[in-house]
CSV table of C-alpha atoms in Angstrom, one decimal:
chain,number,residue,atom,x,y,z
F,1,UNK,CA,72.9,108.3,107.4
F,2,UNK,CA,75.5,106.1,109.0
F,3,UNK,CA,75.9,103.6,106.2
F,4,UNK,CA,76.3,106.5,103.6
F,5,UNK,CA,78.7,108.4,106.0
F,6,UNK,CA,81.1,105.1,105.6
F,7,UNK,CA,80.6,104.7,101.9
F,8,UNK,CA,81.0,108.7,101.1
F,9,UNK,CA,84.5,107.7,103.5
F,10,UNK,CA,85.3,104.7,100.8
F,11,UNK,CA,84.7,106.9,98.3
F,12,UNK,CA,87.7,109.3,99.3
F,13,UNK,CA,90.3,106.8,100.9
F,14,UNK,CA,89.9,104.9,97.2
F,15,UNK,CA,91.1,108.0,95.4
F,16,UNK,CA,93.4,108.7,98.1
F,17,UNK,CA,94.9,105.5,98.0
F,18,UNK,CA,95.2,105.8,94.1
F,19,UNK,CA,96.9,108.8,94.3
F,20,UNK,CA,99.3,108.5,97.2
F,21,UNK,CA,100.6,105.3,95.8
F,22,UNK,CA,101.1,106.5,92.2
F,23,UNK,CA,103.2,109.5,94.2
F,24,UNK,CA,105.0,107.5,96.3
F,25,UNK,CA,106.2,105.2,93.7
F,26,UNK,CA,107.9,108.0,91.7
F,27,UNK,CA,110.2,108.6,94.6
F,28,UNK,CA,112.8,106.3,96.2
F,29,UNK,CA,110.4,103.9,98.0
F,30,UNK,CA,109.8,100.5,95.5
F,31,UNK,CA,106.7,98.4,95.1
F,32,UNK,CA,108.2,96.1,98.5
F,33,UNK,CA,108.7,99.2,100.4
F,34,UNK,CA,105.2,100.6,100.5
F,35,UNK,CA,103.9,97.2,101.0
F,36,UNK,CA,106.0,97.1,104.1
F,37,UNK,CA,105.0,99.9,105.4
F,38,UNK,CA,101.4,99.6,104.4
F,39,UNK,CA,101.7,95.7,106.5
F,40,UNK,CA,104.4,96.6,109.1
F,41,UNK,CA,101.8,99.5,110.7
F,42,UNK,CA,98.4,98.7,110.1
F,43,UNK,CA,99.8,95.1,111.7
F,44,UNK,CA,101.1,96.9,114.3
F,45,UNK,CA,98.3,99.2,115.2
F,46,UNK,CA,95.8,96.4,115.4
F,47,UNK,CA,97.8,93.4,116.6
F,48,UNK,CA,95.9,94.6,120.4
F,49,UNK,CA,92.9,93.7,119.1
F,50,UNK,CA,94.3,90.2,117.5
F,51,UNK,CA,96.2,89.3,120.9
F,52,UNK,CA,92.8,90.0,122.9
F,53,UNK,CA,90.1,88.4,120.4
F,54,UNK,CA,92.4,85.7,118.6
F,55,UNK,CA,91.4,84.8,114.9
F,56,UNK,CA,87.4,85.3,116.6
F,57,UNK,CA,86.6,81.9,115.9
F,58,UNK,CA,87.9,81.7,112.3
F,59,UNK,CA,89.9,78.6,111.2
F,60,UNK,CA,93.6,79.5,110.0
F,61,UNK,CA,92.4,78.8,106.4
F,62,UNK,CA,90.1,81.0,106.8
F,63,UNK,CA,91.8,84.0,108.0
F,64,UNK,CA,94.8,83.0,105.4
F,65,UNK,CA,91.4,83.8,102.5
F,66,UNK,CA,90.7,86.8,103.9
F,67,UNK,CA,93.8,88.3,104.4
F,68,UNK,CA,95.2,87.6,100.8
F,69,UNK,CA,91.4,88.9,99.2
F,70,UNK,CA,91.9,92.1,101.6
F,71,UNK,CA,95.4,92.2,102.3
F,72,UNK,CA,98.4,90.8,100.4
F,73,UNK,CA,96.9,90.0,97.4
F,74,UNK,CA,95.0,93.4,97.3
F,75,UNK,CA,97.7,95.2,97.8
F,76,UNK,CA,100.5,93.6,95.7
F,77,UNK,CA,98.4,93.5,92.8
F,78,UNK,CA,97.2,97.4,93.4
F,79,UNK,CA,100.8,98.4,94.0
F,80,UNK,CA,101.9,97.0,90.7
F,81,UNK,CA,99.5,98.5,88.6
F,82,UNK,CA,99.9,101.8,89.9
F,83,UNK,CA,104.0,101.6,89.0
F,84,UNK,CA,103.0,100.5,85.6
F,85,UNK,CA,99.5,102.7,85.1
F,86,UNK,CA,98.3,106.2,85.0
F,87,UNK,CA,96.2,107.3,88.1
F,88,UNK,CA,93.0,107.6,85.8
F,89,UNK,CA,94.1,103.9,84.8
F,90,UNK,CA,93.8,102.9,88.6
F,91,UNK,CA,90.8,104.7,89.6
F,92,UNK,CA,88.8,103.2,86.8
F,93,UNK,CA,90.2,99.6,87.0
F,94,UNK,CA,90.9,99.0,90.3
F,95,UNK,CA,87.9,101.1,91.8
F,96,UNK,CA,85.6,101.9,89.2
F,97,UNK,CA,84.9,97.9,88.1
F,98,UNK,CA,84.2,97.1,91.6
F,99,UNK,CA,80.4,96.4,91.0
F,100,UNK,CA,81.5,94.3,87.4
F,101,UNK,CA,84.0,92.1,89.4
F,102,UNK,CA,81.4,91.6,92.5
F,103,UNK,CA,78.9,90.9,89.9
F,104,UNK,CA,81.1,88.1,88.6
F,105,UNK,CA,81.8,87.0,91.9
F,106,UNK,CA,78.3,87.0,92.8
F,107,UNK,CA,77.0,85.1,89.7
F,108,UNK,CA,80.1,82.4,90.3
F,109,UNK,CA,78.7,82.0,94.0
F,110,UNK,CA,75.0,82.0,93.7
F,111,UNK,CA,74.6,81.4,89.4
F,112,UNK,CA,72.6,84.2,89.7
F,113,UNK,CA,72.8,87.3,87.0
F,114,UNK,CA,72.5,90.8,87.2
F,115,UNK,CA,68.7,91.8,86.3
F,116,UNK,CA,67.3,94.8,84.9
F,117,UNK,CA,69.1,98.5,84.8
F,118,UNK,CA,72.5,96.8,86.7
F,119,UNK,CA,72.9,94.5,84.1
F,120,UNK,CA,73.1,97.5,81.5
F,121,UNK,CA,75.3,99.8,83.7
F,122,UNK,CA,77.5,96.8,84.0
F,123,UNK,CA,78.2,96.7,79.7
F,124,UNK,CA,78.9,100.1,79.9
F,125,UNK,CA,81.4,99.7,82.6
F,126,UNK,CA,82.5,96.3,80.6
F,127,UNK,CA,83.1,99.0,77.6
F,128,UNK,CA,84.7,101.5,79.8
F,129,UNK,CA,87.3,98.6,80.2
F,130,UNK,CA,87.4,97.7,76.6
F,131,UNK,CA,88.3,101.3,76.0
F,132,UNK,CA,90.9,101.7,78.7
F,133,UNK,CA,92.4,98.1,77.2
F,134,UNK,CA,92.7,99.7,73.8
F,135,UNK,CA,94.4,102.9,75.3
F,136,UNK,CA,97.4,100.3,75.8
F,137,UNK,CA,97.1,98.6,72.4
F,138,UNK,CA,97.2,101.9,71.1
F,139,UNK,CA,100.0,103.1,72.6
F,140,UNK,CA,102.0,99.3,72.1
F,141,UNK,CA,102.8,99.5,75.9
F,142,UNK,CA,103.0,96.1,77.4
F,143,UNK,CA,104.1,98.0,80.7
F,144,UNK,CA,101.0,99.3,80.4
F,145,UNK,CA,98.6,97.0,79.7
F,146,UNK,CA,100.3,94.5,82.4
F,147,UNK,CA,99.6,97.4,84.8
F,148,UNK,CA,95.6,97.5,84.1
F,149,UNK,CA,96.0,93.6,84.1
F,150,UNK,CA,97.3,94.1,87.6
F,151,UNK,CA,94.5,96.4,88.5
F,152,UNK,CA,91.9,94.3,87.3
F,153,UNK,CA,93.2,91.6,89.6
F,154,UNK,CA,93.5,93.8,93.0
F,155,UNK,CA,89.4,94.7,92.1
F,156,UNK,CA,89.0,91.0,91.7
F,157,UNK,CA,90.6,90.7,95.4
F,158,UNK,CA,88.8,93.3,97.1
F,159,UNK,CA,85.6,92.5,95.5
F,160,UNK,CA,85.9,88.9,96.7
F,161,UNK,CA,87.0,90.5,100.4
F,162,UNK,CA,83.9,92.0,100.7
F,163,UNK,CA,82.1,89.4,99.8
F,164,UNK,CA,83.8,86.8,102.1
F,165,UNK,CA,83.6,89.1,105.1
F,166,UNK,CA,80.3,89.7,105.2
F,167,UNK,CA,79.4,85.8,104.6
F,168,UNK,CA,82.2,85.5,107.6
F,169,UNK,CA,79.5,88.0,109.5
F,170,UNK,CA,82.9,89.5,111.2
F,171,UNK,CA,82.8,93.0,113.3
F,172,UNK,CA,84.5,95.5,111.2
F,173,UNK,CA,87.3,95.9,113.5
F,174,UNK,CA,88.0,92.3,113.8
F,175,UNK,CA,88.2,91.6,110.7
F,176,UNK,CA,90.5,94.5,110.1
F,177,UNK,CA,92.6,93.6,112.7
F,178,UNK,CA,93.0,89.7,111.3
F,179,UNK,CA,94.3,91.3,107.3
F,180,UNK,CA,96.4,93.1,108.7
F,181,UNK,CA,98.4,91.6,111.7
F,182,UNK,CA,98.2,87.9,109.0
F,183,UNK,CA,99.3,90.2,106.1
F,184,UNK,CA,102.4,91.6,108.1
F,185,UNK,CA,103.4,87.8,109.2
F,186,UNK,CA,103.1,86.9,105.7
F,187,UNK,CA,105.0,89.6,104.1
F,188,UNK,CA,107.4,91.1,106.6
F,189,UNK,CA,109.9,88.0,106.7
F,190,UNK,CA,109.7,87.9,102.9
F,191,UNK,CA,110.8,91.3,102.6
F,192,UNK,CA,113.3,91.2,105.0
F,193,UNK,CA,115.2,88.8,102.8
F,194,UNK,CA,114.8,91.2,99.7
F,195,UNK,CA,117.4,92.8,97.9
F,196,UNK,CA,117.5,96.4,96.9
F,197,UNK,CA,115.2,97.9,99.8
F,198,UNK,CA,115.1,101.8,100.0
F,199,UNK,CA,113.0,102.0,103.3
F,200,UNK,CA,116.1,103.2,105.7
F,201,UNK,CA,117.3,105.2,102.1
F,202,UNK,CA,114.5,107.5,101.5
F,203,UNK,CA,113.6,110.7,102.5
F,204,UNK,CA,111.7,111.4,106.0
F,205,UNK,CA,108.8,113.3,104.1
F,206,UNK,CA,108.3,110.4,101.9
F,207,UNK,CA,108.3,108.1,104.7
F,208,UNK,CA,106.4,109.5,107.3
F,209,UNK,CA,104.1,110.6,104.2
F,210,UNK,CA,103.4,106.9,103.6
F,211,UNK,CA,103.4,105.4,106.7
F,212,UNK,CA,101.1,107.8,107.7
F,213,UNK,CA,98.6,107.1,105.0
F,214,UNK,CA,100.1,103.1,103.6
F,215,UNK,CA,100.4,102.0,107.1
F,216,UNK,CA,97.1,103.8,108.8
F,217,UNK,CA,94.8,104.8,106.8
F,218,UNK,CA,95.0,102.2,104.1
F,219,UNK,CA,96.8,99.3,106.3
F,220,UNK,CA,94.2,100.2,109.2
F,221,UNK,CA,91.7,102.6,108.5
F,222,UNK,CA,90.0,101.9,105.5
F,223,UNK,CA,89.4,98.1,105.9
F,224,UNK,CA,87.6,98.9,108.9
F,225,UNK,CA,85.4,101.8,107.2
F,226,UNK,CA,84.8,99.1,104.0
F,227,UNK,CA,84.2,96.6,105.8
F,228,UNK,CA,81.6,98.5,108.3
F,229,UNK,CA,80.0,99.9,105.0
F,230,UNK,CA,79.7,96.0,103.7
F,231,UNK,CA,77.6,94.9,106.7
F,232,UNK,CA,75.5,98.4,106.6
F,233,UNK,CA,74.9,98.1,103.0
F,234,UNK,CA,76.0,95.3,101.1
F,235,UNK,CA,79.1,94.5,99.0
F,236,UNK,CA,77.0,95.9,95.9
F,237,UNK,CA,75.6,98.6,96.9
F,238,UNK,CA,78.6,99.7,98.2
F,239,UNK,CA,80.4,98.9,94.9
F,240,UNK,CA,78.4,101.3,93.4
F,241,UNK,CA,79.1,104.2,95.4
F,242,UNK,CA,82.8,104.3,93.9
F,243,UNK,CA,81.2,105.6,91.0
F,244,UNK,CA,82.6,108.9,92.1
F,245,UNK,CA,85.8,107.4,92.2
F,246,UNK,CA,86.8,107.3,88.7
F,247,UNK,CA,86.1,111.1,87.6
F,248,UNK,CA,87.2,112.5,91.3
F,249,UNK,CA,90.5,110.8,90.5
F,250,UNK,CA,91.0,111.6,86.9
F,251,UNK,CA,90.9,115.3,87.9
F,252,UNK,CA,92.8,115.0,91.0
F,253,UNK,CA,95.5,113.0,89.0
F,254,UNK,CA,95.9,115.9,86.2
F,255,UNK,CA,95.8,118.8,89.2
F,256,UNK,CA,98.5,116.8,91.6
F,257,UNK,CA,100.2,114.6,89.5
F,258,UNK,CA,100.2,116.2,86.2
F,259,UNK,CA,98.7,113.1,84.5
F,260,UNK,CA,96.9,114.3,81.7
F,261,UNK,CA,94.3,111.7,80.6
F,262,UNK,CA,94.1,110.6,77.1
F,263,UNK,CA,90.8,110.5,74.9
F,264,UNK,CA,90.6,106.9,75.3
F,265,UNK,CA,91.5,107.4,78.7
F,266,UNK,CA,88.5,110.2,79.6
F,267,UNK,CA,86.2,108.4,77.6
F,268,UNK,CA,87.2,105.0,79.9
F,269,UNK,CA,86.2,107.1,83.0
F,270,UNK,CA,83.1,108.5,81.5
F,271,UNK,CA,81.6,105.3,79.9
F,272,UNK,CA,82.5,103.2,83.6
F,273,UNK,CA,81.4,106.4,85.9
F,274,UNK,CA,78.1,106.5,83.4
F,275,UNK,CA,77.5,102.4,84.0
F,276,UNK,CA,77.7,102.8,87.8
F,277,UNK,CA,75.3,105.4,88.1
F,278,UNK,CA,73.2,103.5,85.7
F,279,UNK,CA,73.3,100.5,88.0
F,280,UNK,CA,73.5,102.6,90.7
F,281,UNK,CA,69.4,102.9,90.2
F,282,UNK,CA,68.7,99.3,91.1
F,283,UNK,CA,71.0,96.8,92.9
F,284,UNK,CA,68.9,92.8,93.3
């Protein structure tokens, strides 16, 4: 009950995340300003835990990996997409083709392939994709279909993240604590040299808005919940729980956001959501 407590929590911070981000970014706050306040808090927050356990026995290369699979490169990538996508675009690209990119990942590590039931929900989700990519041609939108290119790379990240940390064999909250505080160190500098920043510019809702759920719940939180769902269940199993993430998303994105989905884009989150239920019968 545990482990599906933690993936049902994934399950909601994804669509959260997608949705917060795509709101945020319509306001004053820019791509460099939510990923400061997404790295300035969650490396504040859990800096305690670096300064008392160090890099827990990880070499600096190491903690560089992890932090850019579940950090910087995460986040940047993500970020981008959702300034240049649609929410439905982000749930189904980002989230929804987390099983196809660990998958990949999997069969680069190990040469081994996806057997049975996975390997047909995977084509299905590899369809979903196909559709979503013509959704862009269709619309001749190169904004558009850099922003799922974007989003395919962020699921690429996080996929490899989960992967990495759980062949790392890190406790959840160390390993947390080390993408965050190494993200800020990366980032922070770098953005203090940037032109153009609206942090000290934009409204107090929208900040305290983002920092509350940027900088904590997805800076802090959420790592630690993915990453305690990892070692309960696996990276693929709990890839496959986002299958709620797509549809959940969609709907929330047309209620709040007034995104209205396209038919290529509906029928993206119906052919992915169908594949990882399909695959969501039998994981090797």
């Amino acid at each position: 009950m545990q482990a599906i407590a933690y993936a049902c929590l994934v399950v909601l911070l994804f669509s959260g995340f997608v949705l917060v981000s795509r709101a945020g970014l319509s306001t004053a706050l820019t791509l460099p300003d939510m990923a400061a306040l997404r790295f300035g808090i969650g490396g504040l927050l859990l800096l305690p835990i670096v300064l008392k356990h160090g890099l827990s026995g990880l070499r600096p290369a190491q903690a560089l990996a992890l932090s850019i699979l579940g950090g910087l490169g995460f986040a940047l990538f993500a970020y981008a997409g959702f300034a240049l996508a649609p929410a439905a675009h982000g749930a189904v690209l980002l989230h929804g083709t987390l099983s196809l990119t660990t998958a990949i990942l999997l069969w680069v590590v190990t040469s081994k392939l996806p057997q049975g039931r996975q390997t047909v929900g995977l084509v299905v989700i590899g369809l979903g994709i196909v559709t979503m990519a013509w959704d862009g041609f269709g619309h001749a939108s190169w904004r558009l279909l850099l922003g799922d290119a974007c989003l395919l790379a962020a699921s690429l990240c996080w996929s490899g993240y989960g992967l990495y940390v759980r062949e790392l064999d890190l406790p959840a909250t160390r390993a947390a604590a080390i993408v965050a505080v190494v993200s800020a160190i990366a980032f922070l500098p770098i953005y203090a040299v940037l032109p153009g920043k609206m942090l000290f510019r934009a409204s107090l809702q929208d900040l305290l808005v983002q920092g509350l759920f940027q900088g904590v719940l997805i800076g802090a939180v959420s790592i630690f919940v993915y990453t305690r769902a990892v070692s309960l269940l696996g990276a693929a199993r709990v890839a496959l729980f986002t299958a709620a993430v797509p549809g959940l998303t969609a709907i929330a994105g047309y209620v709040f956001l007034g995104e209205a989905p396209s038919l290529f884009v509906a029928l993206g989150v119906t052919l992915v959501t169908a594949g990882l239920l399909v695959s969501l019968r039998r994981v090797p």
